[in-house]
């Protein structure tokens, strides 16, 4: 039995294709079984339940209900509760995805109890240790047995740390499996008409990195630059709970920027698909804009997903308000690079991963 771990919003779209492939094979007599473990890192309906429902992910078998806390509090709570579960009933493999705290905490716990770990989206690196996700990636990769990667660069990064090639599988991107599978189901959010949105006539904004949103003054400057640069077009800003706290403290007011609640998967990607451009500090969103061919401006100094820049539509602008104004000017005057689709981002990654798992776990039932 494989433990599949989810904890926070970006995990849900990454496990959906793996689970659906496992279910498909099970229906056809396949041997692999899984237990879906939700750590409870994200617990709001809008950050969690909506995604399960829209993506057809089964109800978790276990919810560790850890909730919010500091990095150490969350890590500690997840490890303690997951350890209890594994000690009662160990799986044969712990499968973690992405770079959230839940992934790292469960990987450490499993490995210390002698349960092998597979990491999906392994090997990506931003080089920025100021982001908790980078620490989570490094730690998780340091103790994983098997590595499923989204790019050749990720394989190269792993080789540099001494991982042997027979433990690495360049399979592509499960988040893109989910996007391609749902492209025709994407749906307009209810506020579309109220905000007067037109295809190609608005921006989508997402910001939630602590480095961008936790310092009120810097965040206000970023928002002012965006508000001036969008030249009267609306910008829709689905607000993450972390960001909401800072905005409330700021007494938010930036003309043209419309705050909305965190959006469910189908509504969020509908917004992205029809936007003039996306301004973000998320990593996953830059992958989705790349596949949809939508201009993307990243307000960070680095990316762990370089293929979204070299192949895709993403540009790294940093957090200087002047650079943001200049990029928006460029978008209006010259348009944006067109971009292509990275290798193996073809909607079949879940299949490849499960095929590998079957060969790695020959005796599992
Ligand atoms: C986490 C991930 C990040 C991912 C993001 C997506 C880590 C280190 N970071 O960051 O990689 O991009 O999720 O959303 O794992 N909160 C709620 N309701 C919830 C969840 C969180 O109100 O359902 C609040 C918490 O109280 C906390 C804040 O949001 O104040 C941050 O939550 P947390 O899970 O610690 O990290 P994220 O910033 O969401």
CSV table of C-alpha atoms and ligand atoms in Angstrom, one decimal, residues 8-10 41-44 47 68-69 71 74 99-101 132-133 136 208-209 240-242 245, ligand 1:
chain,number,residue,atom,x,y,z
A,8,UNK,CA,-1.6,22.2,0.8
A,9,UNK,CA,-3.4,23.6,-2.2
A,10,UNK,CA,-0.7,23.0,-4.9
A,41,UNK,CA,-2.0,22.0,6.5
A,42,UNK,CA,-4.7,23.7,4.4
A,43,UNK,CA,-8.2,23.3,5.9
A,44,UNK,CA,-10.4,26.0,4.5
A,47,UNK,CA,-8.1,26.1,-0.1
A,68,UNK,CA,-1.8,26.5,10.9
A,69,UNK,CA,1.3,27.3,12.8
A,71,UNK,CA,7.1,26.3,10.1
A,74,UNK,CA,3.6,22.6,11.4
A,99,UNK,CA,7.7,21.4,-2.0
A,100,UNK,CA,5.2,22.1,0.8
A,101,UNK,CA,6.0,21.6,4.5
A,132,UNK,CA,10.7,27.6,3.0
A,133,UNK,CA,9.9,25.6,-0.2
A,136,UNK,CA,11.7,21.5,1.8
A,208,UNK,CA,1.2,35.1,-1.4
A,209,UNK,CA,5.0,34.6,-0.8
A,240,UNK,CA,-4.7,33.8,-0.3
A,241,UNK,CA,-5.5,33.9,3.4
A,242,UNK,CA,-1.9,34.9,4.2
A,245,UNK,CA,-4.1,39.5,6.6
B,1,LIG,C1,1.7,26.9,1.4
B,1,LIG,C2,3.0,26.4,0.8
B,1,LIG,C3,3.3,27.1,-0.5
B,1,LIG,C4,2.2,27.1,-1.4
B,1,LIG,C5,0.9,27.6,-0.7
B,1,LIG,C6,-0.3,27.6,-1.6
B,1,LIG,C7,4.7,25.7,2.5
B,1,LIG,C8,6.0,26.0,3.1
B,1,LIG,N1,4.2,26.6,1.7
B,1,LIG,O1,2.0,28.2,1.8
B,1,LIG,O2,4.4,26.5,-1.1
B,1,LIG,O3,2.4,27.8,-2.6
B,1,LIG,O4,0.7,26.8,0.5
B,1,LIG,O5,-1.4,28.0,-1.0
B,1,LIG,O6,4.2,24.6,2.7
B,1,LIG,N2,-4.5,29.5,6.1
B,1,LIG,C9,-5.8,29.6,6.2
B,1,LIG,N3,-6.6,28.6,5.7
B,1,LIG,C10,-6.0,27.5,5.1
B,1,LIG,C11,-4.6,27.5,5.1
B,1,LIG,C12,-3.9,28.5,5.6
B,1,LIG,O7,-6.4,30.6,6.7
B,1,LIG,O8,-6.8,26.6,4.7
B,1,LIG,C13,-3.6,30.6,6.7
B,1,LIG,C14,-2.8,30.2,7.8
B,1,LIG,O9,-3.5,30.4,9.0
B,1,LIG,C15,-1.5,30.9,7.7
B,1,LIG,C16,-1.4,31.2,6.3
B,1,LIG,O10,-2.7,31.0,5.7
B,1,LIG,O11,-1.6,32.2,8.4
B,1,LIG,C17,-0.3,30.4,5.6
B,1,LIG,O12,-0.7,29.0,5.5
B,1,LIG,P1,0.5,27.9,5.4
B,1,LIG,O13,0.0,26.6,5.1
B,1,LIG,O14,1.4,28.0,6.6
B,1,LIG,O15,1.4,28.4,4.2
B,1,LIG,P2,1.0,29.0,2.8
B,1,LIG,O16,1.4,30.4,2.8
B,1,LIG,O17,-0.4,28.7,2.5
